Each structure stands twice: as structure tokens, then as C-alpha cells.
PDB file of C-alpha atoms and ligand atoms in Angstrom:
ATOM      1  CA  UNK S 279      87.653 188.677  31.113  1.00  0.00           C
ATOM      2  CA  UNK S 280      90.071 187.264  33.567  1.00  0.00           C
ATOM      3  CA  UNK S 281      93.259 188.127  35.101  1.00  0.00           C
ATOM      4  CA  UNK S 282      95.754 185.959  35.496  1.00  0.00           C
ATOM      5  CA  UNK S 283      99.401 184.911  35.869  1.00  0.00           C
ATOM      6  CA  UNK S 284     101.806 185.139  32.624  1.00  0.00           C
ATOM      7  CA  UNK S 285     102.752 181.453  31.014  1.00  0.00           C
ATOM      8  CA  UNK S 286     106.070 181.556  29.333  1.00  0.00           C
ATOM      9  CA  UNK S 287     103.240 180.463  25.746  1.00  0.00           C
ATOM     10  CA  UNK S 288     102.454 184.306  26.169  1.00  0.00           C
ATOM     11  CA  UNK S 289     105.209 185.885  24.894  1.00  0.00           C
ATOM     12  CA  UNK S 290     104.733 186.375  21.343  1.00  0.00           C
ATOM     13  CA  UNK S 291     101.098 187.948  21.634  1.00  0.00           C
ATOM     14  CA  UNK S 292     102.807 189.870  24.444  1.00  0.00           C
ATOM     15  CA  UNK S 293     105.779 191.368  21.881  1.00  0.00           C
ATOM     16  CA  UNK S 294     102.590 191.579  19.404  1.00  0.00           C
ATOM     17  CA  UNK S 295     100.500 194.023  22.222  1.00  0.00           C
ATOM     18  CA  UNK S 296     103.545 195.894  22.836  1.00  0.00           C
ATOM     19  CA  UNK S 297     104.081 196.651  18.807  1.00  0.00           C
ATOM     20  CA  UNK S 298     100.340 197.461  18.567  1.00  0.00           C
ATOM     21  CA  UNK S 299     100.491 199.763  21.816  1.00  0.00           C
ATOM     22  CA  UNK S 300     103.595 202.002  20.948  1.00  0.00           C
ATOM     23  CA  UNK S 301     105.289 203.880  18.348  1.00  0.00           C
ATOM     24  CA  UNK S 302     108.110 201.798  16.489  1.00  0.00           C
ATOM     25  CA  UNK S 303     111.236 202.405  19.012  1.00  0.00           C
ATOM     26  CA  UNK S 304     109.350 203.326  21.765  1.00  0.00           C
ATOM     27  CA  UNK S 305     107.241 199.823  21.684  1.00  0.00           C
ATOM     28  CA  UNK S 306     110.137 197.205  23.403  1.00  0.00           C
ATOM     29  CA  UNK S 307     112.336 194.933  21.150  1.00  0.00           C
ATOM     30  CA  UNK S 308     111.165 191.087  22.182  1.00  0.00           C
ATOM     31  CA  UNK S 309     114.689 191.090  23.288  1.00  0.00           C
ATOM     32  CA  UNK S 310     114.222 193.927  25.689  1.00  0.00           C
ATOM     33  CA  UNK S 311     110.988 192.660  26.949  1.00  0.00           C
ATOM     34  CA  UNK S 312     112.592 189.386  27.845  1.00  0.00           C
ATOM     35  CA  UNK S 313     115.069 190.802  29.393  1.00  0.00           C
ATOM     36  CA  UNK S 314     112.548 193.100  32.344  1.00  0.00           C
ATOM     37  CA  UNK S 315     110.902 189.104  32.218  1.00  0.00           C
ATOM     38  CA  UNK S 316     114.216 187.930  33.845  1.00  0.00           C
ATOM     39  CA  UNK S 317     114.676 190.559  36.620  1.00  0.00           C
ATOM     40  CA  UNK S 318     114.401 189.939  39.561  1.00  0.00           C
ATOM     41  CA  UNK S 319     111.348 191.128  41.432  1.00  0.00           C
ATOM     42  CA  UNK S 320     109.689 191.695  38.152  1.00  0.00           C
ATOM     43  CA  UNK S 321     106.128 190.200  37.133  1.00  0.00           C
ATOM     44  CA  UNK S 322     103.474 190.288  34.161  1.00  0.00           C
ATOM     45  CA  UNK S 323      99.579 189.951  34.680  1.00  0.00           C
ATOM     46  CA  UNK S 324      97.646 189.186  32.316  1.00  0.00           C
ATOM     47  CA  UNK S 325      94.236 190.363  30.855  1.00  0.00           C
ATOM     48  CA  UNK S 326      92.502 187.252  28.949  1.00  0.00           C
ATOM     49  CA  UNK S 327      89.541 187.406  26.958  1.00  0.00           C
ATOM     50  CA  UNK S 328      87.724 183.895  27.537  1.00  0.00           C
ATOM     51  CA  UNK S 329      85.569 184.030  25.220  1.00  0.00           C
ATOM     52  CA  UNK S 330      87.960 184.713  22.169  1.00  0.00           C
ATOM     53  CA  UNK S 331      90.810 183.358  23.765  1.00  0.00           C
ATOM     54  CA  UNK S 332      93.462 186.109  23.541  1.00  0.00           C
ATOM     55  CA  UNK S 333      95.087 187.965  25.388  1.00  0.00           C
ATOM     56  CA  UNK S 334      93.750 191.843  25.896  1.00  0.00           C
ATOM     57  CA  UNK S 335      96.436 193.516  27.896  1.00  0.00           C
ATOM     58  CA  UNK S 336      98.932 193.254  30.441  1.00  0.00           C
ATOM     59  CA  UNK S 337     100.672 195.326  32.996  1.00  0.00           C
ATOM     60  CA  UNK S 338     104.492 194.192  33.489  1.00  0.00           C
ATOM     61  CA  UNK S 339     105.952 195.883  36.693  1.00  0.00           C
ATOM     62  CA  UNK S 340     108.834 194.766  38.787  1.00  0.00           C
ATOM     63  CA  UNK S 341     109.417 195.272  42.685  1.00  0.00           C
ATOM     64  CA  UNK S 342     112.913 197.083  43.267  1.00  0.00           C
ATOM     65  CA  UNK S 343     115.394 197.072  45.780  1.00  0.00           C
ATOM     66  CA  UNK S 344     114.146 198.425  49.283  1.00  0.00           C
ATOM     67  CA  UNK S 345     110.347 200.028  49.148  1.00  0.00           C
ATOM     68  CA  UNK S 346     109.904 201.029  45.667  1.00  0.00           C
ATOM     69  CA  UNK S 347     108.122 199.512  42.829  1.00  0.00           C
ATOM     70  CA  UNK S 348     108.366 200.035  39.149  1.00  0.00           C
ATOM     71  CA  UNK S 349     105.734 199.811  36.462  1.00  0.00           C
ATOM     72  CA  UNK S 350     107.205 199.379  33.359  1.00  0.00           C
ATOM     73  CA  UNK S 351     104.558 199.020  30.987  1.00  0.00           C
ATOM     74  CA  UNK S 352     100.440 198.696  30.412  1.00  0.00           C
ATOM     75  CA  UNK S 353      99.365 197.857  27.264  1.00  0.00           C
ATOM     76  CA  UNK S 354      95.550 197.378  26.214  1.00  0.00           C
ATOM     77  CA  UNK S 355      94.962 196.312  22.825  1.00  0.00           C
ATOM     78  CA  UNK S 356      92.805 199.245  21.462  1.00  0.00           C
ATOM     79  CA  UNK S 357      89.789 197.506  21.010  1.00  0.00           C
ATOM     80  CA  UNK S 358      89.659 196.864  25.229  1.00  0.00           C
ATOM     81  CA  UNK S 359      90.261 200.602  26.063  1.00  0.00           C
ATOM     82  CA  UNK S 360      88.386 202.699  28.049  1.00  0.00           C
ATOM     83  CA  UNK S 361      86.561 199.482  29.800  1.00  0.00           C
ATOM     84  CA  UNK S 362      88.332 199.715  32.863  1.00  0.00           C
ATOM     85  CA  UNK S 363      90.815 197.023  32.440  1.00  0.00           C
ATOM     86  CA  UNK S 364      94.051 199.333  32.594  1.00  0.00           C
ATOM     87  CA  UNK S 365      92.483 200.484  36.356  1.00  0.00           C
ATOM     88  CA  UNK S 366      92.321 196.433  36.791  1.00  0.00           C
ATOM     89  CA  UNK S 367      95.597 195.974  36.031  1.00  0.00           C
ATOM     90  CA  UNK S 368      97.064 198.255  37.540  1.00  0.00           C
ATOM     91  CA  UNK S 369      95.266 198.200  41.176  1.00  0.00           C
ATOM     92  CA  UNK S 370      96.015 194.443  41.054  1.00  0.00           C
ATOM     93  CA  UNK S 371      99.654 195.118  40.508  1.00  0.00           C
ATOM     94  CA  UNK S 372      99.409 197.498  43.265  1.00  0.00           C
ATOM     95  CA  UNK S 373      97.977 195.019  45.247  1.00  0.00           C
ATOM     96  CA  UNK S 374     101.183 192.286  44.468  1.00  0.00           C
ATOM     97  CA  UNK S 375     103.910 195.616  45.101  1.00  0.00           C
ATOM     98  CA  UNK S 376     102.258 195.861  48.719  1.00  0.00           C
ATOM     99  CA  UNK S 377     103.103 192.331  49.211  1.00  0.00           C
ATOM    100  CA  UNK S 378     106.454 192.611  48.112  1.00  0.00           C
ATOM    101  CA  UNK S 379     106.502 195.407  50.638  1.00  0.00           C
ATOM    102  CA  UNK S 380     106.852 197.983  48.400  1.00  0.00           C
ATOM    103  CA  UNK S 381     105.444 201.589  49.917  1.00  0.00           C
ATOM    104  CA  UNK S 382     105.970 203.553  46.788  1.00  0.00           C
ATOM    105  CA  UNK S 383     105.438 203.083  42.808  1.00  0.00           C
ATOM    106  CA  UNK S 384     107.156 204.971  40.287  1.00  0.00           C
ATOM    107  CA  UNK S 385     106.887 205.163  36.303  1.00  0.00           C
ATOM    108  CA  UNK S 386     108.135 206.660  33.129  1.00  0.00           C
ATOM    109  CA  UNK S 387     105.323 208.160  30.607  1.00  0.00           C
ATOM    110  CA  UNK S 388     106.642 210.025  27.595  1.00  0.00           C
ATOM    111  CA  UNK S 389     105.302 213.872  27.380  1.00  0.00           C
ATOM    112  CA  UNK S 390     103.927 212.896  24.656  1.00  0.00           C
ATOM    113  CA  UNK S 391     101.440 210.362  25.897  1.00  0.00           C
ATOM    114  CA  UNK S 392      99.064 212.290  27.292  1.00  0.00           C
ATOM    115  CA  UNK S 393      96.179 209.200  27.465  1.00  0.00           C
ATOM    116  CA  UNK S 394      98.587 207.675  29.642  1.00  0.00           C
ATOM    117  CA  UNK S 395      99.362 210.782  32.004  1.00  0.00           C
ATOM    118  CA  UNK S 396      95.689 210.944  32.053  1.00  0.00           C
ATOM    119  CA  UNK S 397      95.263 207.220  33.330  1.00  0.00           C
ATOM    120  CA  UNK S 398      98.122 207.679  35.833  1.00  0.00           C
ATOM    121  CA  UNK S 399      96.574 210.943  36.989  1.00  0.00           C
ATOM    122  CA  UNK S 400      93.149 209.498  37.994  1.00  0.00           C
ATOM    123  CA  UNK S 401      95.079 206.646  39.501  1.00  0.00           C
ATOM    124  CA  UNK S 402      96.389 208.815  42.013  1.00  0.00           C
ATOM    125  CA  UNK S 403      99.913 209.262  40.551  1.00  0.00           C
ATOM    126  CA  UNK S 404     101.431 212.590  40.520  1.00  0.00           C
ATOM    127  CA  UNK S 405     104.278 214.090  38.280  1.00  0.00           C
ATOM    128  CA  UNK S 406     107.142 214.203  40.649  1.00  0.00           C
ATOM    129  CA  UNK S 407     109.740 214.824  37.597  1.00  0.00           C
ATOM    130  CA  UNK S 408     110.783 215.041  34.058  1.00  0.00           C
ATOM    131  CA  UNK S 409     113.944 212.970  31.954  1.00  0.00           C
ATOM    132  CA  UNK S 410     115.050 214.511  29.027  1.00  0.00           C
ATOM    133  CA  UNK S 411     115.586 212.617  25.683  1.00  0.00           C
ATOM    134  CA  UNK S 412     114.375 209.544  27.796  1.00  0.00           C
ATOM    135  CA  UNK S 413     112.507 207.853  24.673  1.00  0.00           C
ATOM    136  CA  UNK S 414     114.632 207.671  21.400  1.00  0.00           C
ATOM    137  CA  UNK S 415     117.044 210.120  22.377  1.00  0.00           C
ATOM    138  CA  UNK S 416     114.682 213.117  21.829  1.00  0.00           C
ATOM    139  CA  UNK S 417     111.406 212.694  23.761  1.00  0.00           C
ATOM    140  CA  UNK S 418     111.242 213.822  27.376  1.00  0.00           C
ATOM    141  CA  UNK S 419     109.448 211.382  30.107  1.00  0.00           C
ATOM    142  CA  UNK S 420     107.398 212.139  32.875  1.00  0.00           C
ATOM    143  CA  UNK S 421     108.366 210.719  36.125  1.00  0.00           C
ATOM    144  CA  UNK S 422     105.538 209.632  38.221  1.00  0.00           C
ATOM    145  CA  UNK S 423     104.866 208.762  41.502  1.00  0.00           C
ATOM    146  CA  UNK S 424     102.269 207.079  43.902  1.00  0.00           C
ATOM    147  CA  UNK S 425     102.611 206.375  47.809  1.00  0.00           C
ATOM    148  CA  UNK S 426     100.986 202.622  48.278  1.00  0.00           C
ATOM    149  CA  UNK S 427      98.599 203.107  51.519  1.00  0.00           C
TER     150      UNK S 427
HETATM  151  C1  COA O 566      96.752 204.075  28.878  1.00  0.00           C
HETATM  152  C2  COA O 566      95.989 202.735  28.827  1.00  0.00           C
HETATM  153  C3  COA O 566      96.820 201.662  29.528  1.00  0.00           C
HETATM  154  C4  COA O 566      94.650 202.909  29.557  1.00  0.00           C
HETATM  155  O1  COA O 566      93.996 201.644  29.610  1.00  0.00           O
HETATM  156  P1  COA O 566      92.392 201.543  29.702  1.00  0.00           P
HETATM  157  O2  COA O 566      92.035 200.135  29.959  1.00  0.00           O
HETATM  158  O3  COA O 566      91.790 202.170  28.488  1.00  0.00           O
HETATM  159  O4  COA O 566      92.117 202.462  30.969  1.00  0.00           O
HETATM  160  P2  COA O 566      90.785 202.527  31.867  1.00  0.00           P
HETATM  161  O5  COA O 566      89.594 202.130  31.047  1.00  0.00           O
HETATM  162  O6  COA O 566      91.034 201.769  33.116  1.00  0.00           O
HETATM  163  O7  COA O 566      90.721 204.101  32.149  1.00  0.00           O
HETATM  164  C5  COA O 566      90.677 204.651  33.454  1.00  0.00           C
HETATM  165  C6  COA O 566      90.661 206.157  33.348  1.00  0.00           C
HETATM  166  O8  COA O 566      91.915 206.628  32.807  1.00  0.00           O
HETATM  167  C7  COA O 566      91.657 207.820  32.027  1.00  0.00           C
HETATM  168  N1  COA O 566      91.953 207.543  30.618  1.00  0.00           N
HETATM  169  C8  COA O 566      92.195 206.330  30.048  1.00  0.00           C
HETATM  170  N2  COA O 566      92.428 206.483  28.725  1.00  0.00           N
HETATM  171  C9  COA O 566      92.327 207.801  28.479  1.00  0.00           C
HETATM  172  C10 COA O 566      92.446 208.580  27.284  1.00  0.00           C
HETATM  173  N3  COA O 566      92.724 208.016  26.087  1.00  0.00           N
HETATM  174  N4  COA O 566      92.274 209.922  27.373  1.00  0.00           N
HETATM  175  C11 COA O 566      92.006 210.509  28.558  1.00  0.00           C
HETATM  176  N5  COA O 566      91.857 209.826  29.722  1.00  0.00           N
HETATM  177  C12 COA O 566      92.022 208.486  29.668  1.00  0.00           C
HETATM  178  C13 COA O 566      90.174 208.121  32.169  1.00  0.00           C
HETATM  179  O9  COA O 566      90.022 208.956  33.306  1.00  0.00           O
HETATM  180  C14 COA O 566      89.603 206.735  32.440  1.00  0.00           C
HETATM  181  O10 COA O 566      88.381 206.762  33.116  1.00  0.00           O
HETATM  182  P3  COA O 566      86.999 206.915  32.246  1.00  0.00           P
HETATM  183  O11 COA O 566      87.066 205.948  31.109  1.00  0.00           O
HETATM  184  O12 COA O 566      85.935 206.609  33.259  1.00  0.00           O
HETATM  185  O13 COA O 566      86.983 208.342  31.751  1.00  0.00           O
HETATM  186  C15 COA O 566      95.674 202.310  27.357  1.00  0.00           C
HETATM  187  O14 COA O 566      95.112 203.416  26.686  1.00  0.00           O
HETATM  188  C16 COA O 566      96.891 201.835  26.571  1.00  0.00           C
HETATM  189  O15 COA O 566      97.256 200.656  26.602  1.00  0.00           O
HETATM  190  N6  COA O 566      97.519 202.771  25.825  1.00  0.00           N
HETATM  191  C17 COA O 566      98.680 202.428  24.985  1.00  0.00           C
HETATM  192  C18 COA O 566      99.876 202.044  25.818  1.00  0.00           C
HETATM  193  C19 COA O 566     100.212 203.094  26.860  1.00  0.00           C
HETATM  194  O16 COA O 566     100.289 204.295  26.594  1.00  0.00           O
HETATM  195  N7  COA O 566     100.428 202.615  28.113  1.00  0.00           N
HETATM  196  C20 COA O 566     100.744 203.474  29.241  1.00  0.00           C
HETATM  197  C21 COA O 566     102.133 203.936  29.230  1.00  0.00           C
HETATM  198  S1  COA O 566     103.210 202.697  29.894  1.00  0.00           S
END
């Protein structure tokens, strides 16, 4: 497995992960996921599988304005889970935020996610808020939080 930057010939199996990853209307639109692509700040790393050549996961996060950071999604295609490439991911995009000078990193997880509160949780993040109706108009979000040290 390697870890590497995202080529624009990614996009389709990355729309395809996302589907795969999330409920309908929760997983992102390619439209929407092309637009977080375009912001500025924002960045995708990718998982590969050599040997198969495919793509495994990604994380897609996005440095904001002043000393925050944003990750907007990780995906791992079930069939990669629980090897450690989510912790990867995400400790590499960590890594890229500090660069950026970001000194904080912030996320949304739906309450009803709870693999991915877990994940967050032993990555150090803490629940720092809630958002009602934040997913499809009904389903509430977690707000997490992590200090970058
Ligand atoms: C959440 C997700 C990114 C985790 O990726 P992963 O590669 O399986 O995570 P890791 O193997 O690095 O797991 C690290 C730790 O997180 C916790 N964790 C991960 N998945 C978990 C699960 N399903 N249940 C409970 N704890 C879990 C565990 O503590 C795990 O350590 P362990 O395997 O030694 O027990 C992956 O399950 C996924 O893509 N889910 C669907 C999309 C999603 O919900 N993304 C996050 C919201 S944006």
C-alpha cells in the first residue's frame, strides 16, 4: 500500500468510494465532491493498493482560514478496514495541516456513525459539540475537535 498525492484520473473511483462508504444522501454528489476539490486550502491523499492497482481510501481535508483545519471526509473501502490505514491517513493529513500552520482540526461525524466517533476518539479528537439536522435535514452531527501539537 502506498500513499500518495490525488491525480485529477482519480475522481471517478473517488465518487465510487464515497457511494460505497455512506448512506445514499449522506455519501457526496460527484458534484459536491468536486466542488471541496476546488477550495482553496483543500487536499486529497490517497491510499493505493499496488498490487491490484486501485485505490483503497482517501482522506480529503482542507486547511481554513487562520489556524484551523477541516477534515471533510475518510473513506476506506470495506474490505481495507480495520488495517490501520484510516490512522495513516489521517496522521499524514495531520502532518500536511501543521505545515499549512494549522494548530487545530475540526470535523463533522453524524450521531449515527458511531465506527467513526470511535476512530476519531482513539485519534485523540474530542466531542466539543453537536449540529442538529446537519445530515439530510434530520440527523444530528458531532462536532469534533483535536489541538495539532
Ligand atoms: C471510520 C473509518 C475511516 C476507519 O478506517 P480504518 O482504516 O478501518 O481505521 P483504522 O484501522 O485506522 O482504525 C483505528 C482505530 O479506530 C477504531 N475503529 C475503527 N473502526 C472502528 C469500528 N468499526 N468500530 C469501533 N472502533 C473502530 C479502533 O480503535 C481502531 O483500532 P483497532 O483496529 O486497533 O481496534 C472506516 O471505517 C470508514 O471508511 N468508514 C466509512 C466512512 C466513514 O464513516 N468515515 C468517517 C466519517 S467522515
Amino acid at each position: 500500500m502506498i500513499l500518495r498525492e490525488r491525480r485529477p484520473s482519480d475522481f471517478a473511483e473517488l465518487c465510487e468510494i464515497d457511494r460505497l462508504c455512506f448512506p445514499p444522501g449522506i455519501a457526496y454528489p460527484p458534484q459536491d465532491l468536486a466542488h471541496w476539490l476546488r477550495q482553496r486550502g483543500s487536499f486529497v491523499i490517497v491510499a493505493e493498493d499496488e498490487e491490484k492497482q486501485k485505490v483503497a481510501g482517501f482522506i480529503l481535508a482542507r486547511k481554513q482560514h487562520g489556524s484551523s483545519g477541516h477534515i471533510i471526509t475518510v473513506d476506506i473501502l470495506p474490505e481495507y478496514r480495520r488495517c490501520g490505514l484510516g490512522t495513516a491517513l489521517i496522521e499524514r493529513a495531520h502532518e500536511r495541516l501543521k505545515r499549512m500552520e494549522a494548530r487545530r482540526v475540526r470535523l463533522e461525524a453524524s450521531v449515527e456513525n458511531p465506527s467513526a466517533v470511535a476512530f476519531y476518539q482513539k485519534l485523540g479528537y474530542q466531542i466539543v459539540g453537536r449540529i442538529p439536522r446537519y445530515y439530510l435535514d434530520s440527523i444530528d452531527a458531532w462536532v469534533m475537535s483535536k489541538e495539532l501539537t
